[in-house]
Short mmCIF file of C-alpha atoms and ligand atoms in Angstrom, two decimals:
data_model
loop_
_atom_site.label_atom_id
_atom_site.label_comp_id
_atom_site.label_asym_id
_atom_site.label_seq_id
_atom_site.Cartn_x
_atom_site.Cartn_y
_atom_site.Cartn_z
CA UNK A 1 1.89 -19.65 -74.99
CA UNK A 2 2.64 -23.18 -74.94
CA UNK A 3 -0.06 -24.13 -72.21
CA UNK A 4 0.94 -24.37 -69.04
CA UNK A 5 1.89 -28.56 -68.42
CA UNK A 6 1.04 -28.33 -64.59
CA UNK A 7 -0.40 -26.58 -62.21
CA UNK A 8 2.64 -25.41 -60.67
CA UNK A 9 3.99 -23.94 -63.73
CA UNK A 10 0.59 -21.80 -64.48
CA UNK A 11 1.24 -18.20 -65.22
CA UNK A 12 -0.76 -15.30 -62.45
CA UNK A 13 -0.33 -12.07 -64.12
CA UNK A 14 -1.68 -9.20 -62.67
CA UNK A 15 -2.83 -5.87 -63.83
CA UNK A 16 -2.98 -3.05 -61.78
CA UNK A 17 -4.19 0.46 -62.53
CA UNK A 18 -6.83 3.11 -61.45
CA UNK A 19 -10.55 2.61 -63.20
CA UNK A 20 -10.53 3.15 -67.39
CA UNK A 21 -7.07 2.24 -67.59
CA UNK A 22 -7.87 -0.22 -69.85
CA UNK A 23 -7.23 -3.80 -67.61
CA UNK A 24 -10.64 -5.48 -69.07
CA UNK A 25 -9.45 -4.65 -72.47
CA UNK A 26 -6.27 -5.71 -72.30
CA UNK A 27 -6.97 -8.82 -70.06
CA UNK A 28 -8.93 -9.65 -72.93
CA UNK A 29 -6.25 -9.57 -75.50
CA UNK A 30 -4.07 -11.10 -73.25
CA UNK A 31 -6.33 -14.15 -72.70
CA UNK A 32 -7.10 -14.96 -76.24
CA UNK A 33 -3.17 -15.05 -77.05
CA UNK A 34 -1.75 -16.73 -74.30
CA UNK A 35 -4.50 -19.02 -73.25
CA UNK A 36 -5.21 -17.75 -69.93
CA UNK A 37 -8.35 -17.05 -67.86
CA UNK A 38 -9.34 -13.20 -67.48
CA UNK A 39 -10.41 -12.99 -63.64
CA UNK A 40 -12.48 -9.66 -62.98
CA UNK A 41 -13.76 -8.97 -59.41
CA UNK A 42 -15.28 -6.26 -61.03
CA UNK A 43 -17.26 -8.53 -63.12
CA UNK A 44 -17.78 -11.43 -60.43
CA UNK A 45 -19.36 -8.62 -58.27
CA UNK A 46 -21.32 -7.57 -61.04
CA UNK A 47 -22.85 -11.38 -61.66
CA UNK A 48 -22.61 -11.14 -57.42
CA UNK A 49 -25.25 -8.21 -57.36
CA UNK A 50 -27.50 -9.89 -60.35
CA UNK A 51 -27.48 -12.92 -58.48
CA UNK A 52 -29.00 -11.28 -55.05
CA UNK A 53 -26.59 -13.26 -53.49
CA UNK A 54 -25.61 -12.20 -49.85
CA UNK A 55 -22.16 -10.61 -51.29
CA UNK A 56 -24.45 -9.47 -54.02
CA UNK A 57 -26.15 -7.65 -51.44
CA UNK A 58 -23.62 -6.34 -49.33
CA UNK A 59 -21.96 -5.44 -52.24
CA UNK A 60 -24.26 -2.97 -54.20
CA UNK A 61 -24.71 -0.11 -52.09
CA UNK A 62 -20.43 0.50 -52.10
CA UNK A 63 -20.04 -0.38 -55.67
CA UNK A 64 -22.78 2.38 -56.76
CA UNK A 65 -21.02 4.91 -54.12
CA UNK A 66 -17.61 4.12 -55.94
CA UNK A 67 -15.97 2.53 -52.90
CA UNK A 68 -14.02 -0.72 -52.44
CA UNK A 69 -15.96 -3.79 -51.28
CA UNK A 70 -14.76 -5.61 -48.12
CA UNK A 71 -11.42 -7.68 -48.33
CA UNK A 72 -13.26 -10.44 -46.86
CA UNK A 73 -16.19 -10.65 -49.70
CA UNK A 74 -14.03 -9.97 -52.52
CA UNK A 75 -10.93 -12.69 -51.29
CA UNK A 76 -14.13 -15.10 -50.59
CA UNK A 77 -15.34 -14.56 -54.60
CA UNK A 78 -11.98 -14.42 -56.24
CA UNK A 79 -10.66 -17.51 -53.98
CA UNK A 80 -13.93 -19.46 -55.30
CA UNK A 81 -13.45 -18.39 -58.79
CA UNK A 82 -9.56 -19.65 -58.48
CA UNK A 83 -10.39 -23.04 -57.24
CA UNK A 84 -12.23 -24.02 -60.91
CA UNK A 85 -10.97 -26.27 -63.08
CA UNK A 86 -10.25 -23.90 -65.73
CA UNK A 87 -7.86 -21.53 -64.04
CA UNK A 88 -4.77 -24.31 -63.78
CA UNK A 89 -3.95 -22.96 -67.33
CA UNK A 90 -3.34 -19.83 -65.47
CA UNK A 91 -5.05 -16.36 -65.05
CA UNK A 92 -4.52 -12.78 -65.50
CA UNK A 93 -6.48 -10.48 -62.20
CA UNK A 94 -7.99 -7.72 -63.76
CA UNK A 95 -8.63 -5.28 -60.81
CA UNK A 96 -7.51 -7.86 -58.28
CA UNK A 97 -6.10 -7.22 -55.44
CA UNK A 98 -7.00 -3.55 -54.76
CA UNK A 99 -5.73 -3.22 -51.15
CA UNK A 100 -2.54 -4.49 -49.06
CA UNK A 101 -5.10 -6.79 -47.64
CA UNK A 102 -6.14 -8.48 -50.42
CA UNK A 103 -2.55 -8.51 -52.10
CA UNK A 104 -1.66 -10.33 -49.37
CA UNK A 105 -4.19 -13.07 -48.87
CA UNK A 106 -3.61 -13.75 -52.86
CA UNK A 107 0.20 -14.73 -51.86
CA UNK A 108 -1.66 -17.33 -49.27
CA UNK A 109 -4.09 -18.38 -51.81
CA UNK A 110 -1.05 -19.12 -53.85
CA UNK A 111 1.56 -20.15 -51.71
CA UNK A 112 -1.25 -23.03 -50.64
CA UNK A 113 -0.80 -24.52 -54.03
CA UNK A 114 2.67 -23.98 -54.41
CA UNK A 115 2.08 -20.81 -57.06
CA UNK A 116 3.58 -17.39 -56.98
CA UNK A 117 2.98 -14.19 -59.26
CA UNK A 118 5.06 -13.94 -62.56
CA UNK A 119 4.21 -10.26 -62.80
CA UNK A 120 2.37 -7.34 -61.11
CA UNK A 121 2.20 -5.16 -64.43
CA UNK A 122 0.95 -1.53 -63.86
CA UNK A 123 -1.02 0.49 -66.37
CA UNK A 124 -0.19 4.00 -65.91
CA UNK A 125 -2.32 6.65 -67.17
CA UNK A 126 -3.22 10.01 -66.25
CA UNK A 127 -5.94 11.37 -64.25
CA UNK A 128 -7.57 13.29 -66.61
CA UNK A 129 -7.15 10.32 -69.18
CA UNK A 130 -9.01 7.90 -67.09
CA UNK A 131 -12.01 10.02 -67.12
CA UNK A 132 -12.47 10.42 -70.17
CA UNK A 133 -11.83 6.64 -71.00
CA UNK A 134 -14.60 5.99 -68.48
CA UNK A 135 -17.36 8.47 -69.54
CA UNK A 136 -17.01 6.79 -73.18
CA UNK A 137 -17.13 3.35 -71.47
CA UNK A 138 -19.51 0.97 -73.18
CA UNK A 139 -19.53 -3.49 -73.65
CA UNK A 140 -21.73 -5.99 -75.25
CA UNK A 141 -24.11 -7.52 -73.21
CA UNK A 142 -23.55 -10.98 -74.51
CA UNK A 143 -19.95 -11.40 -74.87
CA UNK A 144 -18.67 -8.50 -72.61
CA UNK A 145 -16.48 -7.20 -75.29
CA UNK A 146 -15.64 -3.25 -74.40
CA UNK A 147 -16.18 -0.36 -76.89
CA UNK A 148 -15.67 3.34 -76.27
CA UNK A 149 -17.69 6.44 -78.15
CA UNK A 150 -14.55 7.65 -79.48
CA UNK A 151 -11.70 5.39 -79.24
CA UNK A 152 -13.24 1.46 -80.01
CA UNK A 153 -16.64 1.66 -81.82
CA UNK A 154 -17.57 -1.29 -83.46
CA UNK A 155 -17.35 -1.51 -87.46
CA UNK A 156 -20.97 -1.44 -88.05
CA UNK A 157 -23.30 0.77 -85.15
CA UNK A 158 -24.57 -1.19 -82.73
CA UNK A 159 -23.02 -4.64 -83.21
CA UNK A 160 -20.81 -6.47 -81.26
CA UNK A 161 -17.69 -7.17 -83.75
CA UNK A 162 -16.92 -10.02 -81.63
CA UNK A 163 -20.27 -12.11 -81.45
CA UNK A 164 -22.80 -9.69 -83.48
CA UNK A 165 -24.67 -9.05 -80.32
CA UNK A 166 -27.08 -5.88 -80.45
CA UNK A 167 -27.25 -5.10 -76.57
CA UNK A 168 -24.45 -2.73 -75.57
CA UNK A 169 -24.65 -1.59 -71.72
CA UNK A 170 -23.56 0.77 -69.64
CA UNK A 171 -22.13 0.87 -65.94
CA UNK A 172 -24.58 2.65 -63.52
CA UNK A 173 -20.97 3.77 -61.88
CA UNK A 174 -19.19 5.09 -64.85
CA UNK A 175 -21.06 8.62 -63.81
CA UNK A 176 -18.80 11.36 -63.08
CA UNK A 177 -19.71 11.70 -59.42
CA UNK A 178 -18.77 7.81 -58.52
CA UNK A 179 -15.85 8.08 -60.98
CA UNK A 180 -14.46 11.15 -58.42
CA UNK A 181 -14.81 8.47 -55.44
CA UNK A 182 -13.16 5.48 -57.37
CA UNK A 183 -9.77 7.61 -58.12
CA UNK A 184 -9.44 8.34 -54.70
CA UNK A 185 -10.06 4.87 -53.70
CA UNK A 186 -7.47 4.00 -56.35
CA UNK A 187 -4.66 6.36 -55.26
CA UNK A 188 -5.32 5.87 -51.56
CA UNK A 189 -6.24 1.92 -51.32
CA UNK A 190 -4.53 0.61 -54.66
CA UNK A 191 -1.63 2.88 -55.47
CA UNK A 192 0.72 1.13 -52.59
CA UNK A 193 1.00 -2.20 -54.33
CA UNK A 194 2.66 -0.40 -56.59
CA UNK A 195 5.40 -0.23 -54.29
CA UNK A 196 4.06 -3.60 -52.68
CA UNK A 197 5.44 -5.59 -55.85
CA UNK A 198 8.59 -3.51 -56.71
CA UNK A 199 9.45 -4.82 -53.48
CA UNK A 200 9.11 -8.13 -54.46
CA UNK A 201 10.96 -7.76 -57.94
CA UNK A 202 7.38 -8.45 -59.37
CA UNK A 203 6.60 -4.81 -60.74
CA UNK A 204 6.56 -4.12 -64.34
CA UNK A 205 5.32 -0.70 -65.44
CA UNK A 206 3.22 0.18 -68.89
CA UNK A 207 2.42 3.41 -70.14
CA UNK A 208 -0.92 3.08 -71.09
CA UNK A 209 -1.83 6.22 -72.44
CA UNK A 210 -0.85 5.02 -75.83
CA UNK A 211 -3.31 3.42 -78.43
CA UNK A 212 -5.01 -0.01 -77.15
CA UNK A 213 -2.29 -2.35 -80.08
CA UNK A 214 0.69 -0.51 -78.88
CA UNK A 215 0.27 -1.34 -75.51
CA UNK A 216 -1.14 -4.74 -76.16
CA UNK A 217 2.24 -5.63 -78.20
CA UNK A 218 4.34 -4.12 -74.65
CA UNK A 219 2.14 -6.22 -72.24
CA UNK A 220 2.76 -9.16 -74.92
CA UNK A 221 6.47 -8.85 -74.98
CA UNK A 222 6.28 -8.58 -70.82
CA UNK A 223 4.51 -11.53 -70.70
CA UNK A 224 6.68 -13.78 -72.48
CA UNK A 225 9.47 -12.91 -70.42
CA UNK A 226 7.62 -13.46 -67.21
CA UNK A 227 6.14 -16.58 -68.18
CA UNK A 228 9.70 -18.07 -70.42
P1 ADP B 301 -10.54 -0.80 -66.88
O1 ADP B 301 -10.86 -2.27 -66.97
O2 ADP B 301 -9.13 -0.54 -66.47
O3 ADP B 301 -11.52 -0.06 -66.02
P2 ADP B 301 -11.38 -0.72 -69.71
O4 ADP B 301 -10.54 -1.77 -70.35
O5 ADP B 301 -12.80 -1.02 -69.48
O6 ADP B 301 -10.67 -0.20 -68.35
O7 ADP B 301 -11.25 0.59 -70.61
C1 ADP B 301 -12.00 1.77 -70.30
C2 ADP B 301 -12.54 2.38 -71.60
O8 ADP B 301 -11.45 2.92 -72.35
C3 ADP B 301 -13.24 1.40 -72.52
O9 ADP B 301 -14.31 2.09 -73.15
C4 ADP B 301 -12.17 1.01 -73.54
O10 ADP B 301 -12.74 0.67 -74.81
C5 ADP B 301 -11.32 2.27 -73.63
N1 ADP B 301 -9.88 2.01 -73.79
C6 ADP B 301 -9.15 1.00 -73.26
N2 ADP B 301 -7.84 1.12 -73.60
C7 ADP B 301 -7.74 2.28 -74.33
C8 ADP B 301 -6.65 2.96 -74.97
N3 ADP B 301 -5.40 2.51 -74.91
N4 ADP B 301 -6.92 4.09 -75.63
C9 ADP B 301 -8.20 4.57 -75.69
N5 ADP B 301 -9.27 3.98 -75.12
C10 ADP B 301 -9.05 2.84 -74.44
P1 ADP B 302 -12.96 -0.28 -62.81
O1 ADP B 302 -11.78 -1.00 -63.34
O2 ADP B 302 -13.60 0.62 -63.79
O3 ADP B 302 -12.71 0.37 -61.47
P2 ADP B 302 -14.20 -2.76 -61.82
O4 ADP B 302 -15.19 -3.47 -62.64
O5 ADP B 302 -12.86 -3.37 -61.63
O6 ADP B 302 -14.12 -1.31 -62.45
O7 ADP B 302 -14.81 -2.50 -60.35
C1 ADP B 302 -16.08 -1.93 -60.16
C2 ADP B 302 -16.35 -1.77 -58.68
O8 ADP B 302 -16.37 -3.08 -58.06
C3 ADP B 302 -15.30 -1.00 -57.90
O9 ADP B 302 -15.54 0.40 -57.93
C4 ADP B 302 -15.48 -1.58 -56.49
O10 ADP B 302 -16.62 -1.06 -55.85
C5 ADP B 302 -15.77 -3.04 -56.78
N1 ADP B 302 -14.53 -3.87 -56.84
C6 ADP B 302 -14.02 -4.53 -57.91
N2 ADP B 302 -12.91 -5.20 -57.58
C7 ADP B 302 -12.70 -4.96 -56.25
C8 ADP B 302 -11.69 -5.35 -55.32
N3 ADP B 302 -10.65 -6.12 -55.69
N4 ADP B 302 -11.81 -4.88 -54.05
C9 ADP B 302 -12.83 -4.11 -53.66
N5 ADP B 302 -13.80 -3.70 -54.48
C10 ADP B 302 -13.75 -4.11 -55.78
ZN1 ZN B 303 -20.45 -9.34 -78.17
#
């Protein structure tokens, strides 16, 4: 809230939770009220992919099949993104890590600097919930902001409330048949840091089946805390 005065003190939040369960959205929020730098490996894979960039490449192929990329491309991207300048105000890892593997090289990454997590905050919402979320799934393409066909449309059709942008996209893999393969990546490869971060006294559970200001105003109060 206050900015973080050095790089020691800069907050790493993390949210966890299976695909739709609204991380981008409220990593968003999050970002604009506390200062801090959304990281998406989601997104960085994304730009990856665009790129043609030899992760792109490797990359593309698992993404569209709704599987998780290899530990060692997606610690490679995230630990690149980390290093800039920008993220000593601190971040919050939207869909980062997604495996024991990754969770694991993040403490490294950290520890090197002399940073640890402030919270591992999970967004919990049922199966049949994320699905839904996902097949309504829709952003700007010039600021990224997300919109749903029945739960977030923008006030006038078509434009981007946050930067009047006109060019709304959406995700080749938010198609029920990839959406199948990324829950059971999520409960088999993701679901254990649940327990990875209890273990740590990190974990800090949400229900996010709520409506997107409720749970904004929980993850806001958790925050404070974990950051005082
Ligand atoms: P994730 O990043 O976890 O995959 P998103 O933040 O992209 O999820 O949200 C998935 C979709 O659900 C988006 O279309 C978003 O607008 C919508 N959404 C997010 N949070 C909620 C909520 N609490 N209630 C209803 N819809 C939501
Ligand atoms: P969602 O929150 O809807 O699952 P993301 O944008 O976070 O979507 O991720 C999209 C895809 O990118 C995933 O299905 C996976 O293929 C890949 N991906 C993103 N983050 C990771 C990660 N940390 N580890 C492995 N693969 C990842
Ligand atoms: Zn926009």
């Amino acid at each position: 809230m206050d900015g973080a005065s050095s790089p020691t003190a800069a907050p790493i939040l993390i949210l966890l939770g299976p695909p739709g369960a609204g991380k981008g959205t409220q990593a968003r929020i999050l970002q604009d009220k506390f200062g801090l730098v959304q990281l998406s490996t989601g997104d960085l894979l994304r730009a990856a992919v665009a790129a043609g960039s030899d992760a792109g490449k490797a990359a593309k192929a698992v993404m569209e099949a709704g599987g998780l990329v290899s530990d060692d491309i997606v610690i490679a991207i995230l630990g690149d993104r980390l290093a800039d300048a920008d993220c000593a105000k601190g971040v919050i890892l939207d869909g980062f890590p997604r495996t024991t593997v990754q969770a694991e090289a993040l403490d490294d990454l950290l520890a090197e600097k002399g940073q640890k997590i402030n919270a591992a905050i999970s967004l919990e919402v049922d199966d049949a919930e994320m699905v839904t979320r996902i097949s309504g799934r829709y952003t700007c393409g010039a600021c990224g902001e997300g919109y749903h066909d029945s739960f977030k449309q923008p006030k006038a059709e078509g434009v981007c409330d946050n930067c009047g942008g006109t060019e709304m996209k959406r995700r080749a893999d938010d198609n029920p048949e990839t959406v199948a393969q990324r829950l059971e990546a999520y409960h088999a490869q993701t679901a254990p840091l649940i327990t990875y971060y209890d273990g740590f006294g990190a974990l800090q559970r949400v229900d996010a089946m709520g409506d997107i200001g409720k749970i904004s105003s929980d993850l806001g109060a958790i925050v404070k805390v974990a950051t005082a």
